[in-house]
mmCIF file of C-alpha atoms in Angstrom:
data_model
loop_
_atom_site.group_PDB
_atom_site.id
_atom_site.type_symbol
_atom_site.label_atom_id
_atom_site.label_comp_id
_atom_site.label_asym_id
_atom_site.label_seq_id
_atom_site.Cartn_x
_atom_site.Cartn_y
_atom_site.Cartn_z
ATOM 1 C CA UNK A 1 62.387 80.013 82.389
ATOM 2 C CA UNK A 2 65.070 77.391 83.696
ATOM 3 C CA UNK A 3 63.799 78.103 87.050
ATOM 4 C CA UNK A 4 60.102 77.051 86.101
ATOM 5 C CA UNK A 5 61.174 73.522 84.200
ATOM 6 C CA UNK A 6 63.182 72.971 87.926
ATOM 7 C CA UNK A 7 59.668 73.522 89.776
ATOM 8 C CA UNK A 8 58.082 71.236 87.520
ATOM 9 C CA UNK A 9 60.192 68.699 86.779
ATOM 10 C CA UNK A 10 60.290 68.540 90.756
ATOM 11 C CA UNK A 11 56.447 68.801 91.364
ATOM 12 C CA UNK A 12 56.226 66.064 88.641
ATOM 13 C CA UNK A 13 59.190 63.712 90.396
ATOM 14 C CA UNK A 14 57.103 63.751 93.763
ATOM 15 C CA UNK A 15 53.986 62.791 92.138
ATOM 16 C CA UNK A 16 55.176 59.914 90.047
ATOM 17 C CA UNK A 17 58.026 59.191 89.830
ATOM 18 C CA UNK A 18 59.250 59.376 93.652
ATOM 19 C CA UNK A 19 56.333 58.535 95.237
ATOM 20 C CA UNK A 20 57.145 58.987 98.807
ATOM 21 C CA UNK A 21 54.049 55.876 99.298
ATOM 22 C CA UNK A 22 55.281 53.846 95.947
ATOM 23 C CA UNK A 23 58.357 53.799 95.416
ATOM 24 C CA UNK A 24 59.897 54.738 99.012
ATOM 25 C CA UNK A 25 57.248 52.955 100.679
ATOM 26 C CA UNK A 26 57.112 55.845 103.332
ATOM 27 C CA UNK A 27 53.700 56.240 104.896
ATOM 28 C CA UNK A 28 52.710 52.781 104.121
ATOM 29 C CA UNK A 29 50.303 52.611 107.703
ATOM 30 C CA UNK A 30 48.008 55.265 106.767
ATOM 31 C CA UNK A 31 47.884 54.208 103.137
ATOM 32 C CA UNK A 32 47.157 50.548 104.667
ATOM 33 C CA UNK A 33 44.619 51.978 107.211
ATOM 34 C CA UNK A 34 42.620 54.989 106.283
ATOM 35 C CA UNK A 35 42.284 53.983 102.348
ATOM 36 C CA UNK A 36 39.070 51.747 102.433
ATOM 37 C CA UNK A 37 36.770 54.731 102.059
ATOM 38 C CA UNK A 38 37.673 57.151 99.592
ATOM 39 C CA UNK A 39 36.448 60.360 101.801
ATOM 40 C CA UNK A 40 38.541 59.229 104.723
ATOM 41 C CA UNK A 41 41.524 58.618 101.907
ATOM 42 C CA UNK A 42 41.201 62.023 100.762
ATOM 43 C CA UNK A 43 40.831 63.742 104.131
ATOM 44 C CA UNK A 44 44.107 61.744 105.242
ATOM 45 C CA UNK A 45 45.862 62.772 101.687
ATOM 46 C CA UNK A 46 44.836 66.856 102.309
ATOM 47 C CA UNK A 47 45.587 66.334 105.902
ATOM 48 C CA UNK A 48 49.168 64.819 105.305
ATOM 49 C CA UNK A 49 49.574 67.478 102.606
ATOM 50 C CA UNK A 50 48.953 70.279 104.810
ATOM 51 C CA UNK A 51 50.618 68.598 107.397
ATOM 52 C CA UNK A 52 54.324 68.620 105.040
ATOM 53 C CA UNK A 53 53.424 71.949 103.463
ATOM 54 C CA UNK A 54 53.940 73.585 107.093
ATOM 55 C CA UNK A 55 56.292 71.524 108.426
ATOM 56 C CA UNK A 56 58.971 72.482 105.419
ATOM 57 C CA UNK A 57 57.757 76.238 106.057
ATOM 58 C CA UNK A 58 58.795 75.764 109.666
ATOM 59 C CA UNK A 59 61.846 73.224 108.966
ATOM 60 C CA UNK A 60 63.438 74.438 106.170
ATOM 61 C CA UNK A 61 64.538 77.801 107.933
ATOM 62 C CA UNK A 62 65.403 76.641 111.156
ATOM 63 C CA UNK A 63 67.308 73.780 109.412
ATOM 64 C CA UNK A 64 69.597 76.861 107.742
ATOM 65 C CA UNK A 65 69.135 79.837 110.125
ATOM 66 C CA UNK A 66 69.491 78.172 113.794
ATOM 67 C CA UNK A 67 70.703 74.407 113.246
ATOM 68 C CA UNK A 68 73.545 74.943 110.762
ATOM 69 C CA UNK A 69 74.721 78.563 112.434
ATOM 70 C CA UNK A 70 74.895 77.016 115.646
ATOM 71 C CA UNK A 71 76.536 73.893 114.552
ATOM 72 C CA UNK A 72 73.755 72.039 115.684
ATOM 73 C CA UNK A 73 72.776 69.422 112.879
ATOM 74 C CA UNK A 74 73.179 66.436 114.824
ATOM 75 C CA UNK A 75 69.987 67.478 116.749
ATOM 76 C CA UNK A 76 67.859 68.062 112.955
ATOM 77 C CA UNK A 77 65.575 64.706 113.624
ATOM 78 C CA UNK A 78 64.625 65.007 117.080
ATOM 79 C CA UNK A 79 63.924 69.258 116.598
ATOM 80 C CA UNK A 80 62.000 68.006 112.693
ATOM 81 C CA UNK A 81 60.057 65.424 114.664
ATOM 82 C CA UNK A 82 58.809 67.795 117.752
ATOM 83 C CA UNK A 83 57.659 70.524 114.964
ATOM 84 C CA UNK A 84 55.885 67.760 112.906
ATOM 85 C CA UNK A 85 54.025 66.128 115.955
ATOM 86 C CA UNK A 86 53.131 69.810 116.965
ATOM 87 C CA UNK A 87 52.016 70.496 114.073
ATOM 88 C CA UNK A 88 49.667 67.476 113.707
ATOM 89 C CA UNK A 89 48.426 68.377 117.745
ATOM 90 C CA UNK A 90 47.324 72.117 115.852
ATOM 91 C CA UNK A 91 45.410 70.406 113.437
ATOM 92 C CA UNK A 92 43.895 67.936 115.201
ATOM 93 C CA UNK A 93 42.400 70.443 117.464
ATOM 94 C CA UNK A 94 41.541 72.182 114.033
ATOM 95 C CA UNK A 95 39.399 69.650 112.888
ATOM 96 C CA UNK A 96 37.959 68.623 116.303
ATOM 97 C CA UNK A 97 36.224 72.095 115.746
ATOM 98 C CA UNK A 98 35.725 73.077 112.428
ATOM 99 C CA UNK A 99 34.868 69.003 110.277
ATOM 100 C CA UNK A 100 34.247 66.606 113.639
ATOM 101 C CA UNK A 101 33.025 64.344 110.585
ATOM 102 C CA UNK A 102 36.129 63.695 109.064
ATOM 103 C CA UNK A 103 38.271 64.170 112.685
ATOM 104 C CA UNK A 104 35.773 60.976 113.431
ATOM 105 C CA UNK A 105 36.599 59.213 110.493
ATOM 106 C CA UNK A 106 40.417 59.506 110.607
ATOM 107 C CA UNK A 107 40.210 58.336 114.190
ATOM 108 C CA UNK A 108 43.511 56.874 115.330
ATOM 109 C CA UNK A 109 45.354 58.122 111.873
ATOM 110 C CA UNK A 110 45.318 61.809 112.643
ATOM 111 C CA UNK A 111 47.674 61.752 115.421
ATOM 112 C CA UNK A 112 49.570 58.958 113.553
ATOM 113 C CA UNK A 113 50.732 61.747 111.096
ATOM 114 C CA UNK A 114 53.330 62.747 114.071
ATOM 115 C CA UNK A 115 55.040 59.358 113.649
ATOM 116 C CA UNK A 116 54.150 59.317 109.611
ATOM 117 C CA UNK A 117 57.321 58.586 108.276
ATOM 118 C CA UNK A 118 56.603 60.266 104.760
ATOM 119 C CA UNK A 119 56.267 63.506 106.485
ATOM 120 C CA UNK A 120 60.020 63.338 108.260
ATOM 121 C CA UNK A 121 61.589 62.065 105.179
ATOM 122 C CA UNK A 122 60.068 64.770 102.932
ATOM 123 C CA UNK A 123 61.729 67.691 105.463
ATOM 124 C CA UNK A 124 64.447 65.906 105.818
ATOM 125 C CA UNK A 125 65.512 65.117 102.106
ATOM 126 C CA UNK A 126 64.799 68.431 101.024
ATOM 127 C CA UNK A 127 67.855 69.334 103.059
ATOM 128 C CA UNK A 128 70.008 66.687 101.873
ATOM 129 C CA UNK A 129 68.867 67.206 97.989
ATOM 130 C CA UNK A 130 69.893 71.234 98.491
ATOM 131 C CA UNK A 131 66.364 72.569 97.124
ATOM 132 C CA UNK A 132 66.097 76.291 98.578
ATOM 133 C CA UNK A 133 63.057 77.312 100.091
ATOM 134 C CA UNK A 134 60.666 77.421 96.804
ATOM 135 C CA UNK A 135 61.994 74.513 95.866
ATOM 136 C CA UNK A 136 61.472 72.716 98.853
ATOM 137 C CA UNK A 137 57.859 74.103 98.816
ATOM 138 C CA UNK A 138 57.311 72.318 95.763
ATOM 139 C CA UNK A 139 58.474 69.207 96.591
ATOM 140 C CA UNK A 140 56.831 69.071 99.604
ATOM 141 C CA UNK A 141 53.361 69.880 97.441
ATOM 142 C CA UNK A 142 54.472 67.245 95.193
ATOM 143 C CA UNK A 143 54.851 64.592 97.725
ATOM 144 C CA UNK A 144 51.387 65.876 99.732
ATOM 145 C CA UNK A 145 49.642 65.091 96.090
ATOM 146 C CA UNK A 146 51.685 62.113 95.466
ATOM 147 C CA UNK A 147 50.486 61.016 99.087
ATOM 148 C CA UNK A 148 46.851 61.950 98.097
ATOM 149 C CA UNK A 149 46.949 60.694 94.001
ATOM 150 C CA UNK A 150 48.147 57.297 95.975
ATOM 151 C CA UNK A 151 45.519 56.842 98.847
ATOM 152 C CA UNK A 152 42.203 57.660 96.059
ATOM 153 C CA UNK A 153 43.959 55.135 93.861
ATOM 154 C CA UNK A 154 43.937 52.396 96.177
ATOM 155 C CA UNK A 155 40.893 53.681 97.980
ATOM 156 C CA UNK A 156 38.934 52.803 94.469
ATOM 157 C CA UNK A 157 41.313 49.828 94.110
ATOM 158 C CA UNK A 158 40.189 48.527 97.566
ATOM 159 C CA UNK A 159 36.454 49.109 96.719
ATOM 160 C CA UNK A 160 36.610 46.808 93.964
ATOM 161 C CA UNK A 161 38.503 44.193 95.741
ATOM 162 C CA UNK A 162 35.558 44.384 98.106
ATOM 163 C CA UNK A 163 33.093 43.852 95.699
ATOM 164 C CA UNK A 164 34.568 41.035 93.896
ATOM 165 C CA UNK A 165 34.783 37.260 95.215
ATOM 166 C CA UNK A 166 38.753 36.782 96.822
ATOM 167 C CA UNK A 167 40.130 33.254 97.099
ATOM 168 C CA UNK A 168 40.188 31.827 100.593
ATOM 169 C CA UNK A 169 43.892 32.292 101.171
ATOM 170 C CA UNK A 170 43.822 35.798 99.875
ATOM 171 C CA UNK A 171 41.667 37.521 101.837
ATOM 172 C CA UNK A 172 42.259 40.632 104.402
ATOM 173 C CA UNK A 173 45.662 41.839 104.549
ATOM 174 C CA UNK A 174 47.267 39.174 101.860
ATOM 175 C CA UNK A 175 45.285 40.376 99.061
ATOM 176 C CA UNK A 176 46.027 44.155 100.444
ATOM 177 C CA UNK A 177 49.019 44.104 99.817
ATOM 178 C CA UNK A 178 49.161 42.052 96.153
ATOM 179 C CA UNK A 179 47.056 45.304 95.336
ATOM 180 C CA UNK A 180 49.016 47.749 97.060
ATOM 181 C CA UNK A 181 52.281 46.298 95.178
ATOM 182 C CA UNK A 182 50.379 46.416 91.694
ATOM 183 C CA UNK A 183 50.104 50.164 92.080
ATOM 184 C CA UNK A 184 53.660 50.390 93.042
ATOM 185 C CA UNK A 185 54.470 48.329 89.968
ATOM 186 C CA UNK A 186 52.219 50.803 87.873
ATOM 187 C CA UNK A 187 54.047 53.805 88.911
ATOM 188 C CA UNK A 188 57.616 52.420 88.281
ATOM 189 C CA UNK A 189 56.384 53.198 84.621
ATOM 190 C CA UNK A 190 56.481 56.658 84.840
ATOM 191 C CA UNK A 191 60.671 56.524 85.904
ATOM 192 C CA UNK A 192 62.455 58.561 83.472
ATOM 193 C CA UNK A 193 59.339 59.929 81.522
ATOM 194 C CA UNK A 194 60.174 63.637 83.535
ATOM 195 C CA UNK A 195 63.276 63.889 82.582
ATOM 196 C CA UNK A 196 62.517 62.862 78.940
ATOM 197 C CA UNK A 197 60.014 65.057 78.664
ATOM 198 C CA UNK A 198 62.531 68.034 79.885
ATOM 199 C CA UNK A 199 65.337 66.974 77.583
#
């Protein structure tokens, strides 16, 4: 049972409270870039998702069984970031088969997912905060849906902002970004409220 409230108050802590977009600001081009149609926001959110799900499967065991046996740690970025950017090669080729709809619509995004820095930090900190493999599963899932909860939000966010008249000075990026920190401002809320409801 103590194991389970663990695993969720995790899951629950990627999501909202340490959003790896809102509160690390992590992955800030793709939530920038792909979010101004919701179906390319949610094919870049599963994508990413997928994308950290395998890369801790991959990571997380030759973090412990090769890196730290050998003594090599020192090399755990550069080995993290050649898995992760193979990775991202497999599933581009993935999708330039199987959805050459969406692999369209990401465009330049899907191979930006080698150099997305949301998808390093999430292998990498589930080293440094000692979660063993389940663990690190779950956070990893946590941070995919935090990753995906954050690009529909500002995907519908944007849409409105497109429909409505923007001052002069605000438009484009400017009024972006006021948006983009709103949302970040809205999630700060939820600090705390995990481990208040596990108390």
């Amino acid at each position: 049972m103590e194991s389970l409230k663990i695993l969720i108050v995790i899951l629950l802590s990627s999501v909202l409270v340490d959003n790896y977009v809102l509160s690390r600001f992590l992955g800030i081009c793709p939530f920038l870039g792909v979010s101004k149609k919701i179906d390319q926001a949610v094919g870049m959110g599963v994508a990413v998702t997928i994308v950290m799900l395998i890369a801790t499967v991959v990571t997380w065991p030759i973090q412990y069984f090769v890196l730290n046996t050998l003594n090599l740690g020192y090399l755990q970025n550069i080995v993290f970031i050649l898995i992760i950017a193979s990775l991202v090669q497999i599933l581009e080729m993935f999708l330039k088969k199987f959805s050459p709809a969406l692999h369209k619509g990401l465009g330049v995004y899907l191979p930006l997912i080698t150099t997305n820095c949301a998808v390093l930090g999430v292998t990498i900190n589930n080293i440094l905060d000692g979660y063993n493999f389940i663990e690190s599963m779950v956070s990893s899932l946590g941070c995919g849906l935090g990753f995906l909860l954050a690009m529909v939000l500002f995907s519908g966010l944007r849409s409105r902002i497109d429909d409505t008249q923007v001052p002069a000075p605000f438009k484009g990026l400017a009024v972006t970004l006021i948006a983009a920190s709103f949302i970040s401002l809205a999630f700060m809320g939820f600090s705390g409220i995990v481990e208040n409801i596990f108390a």
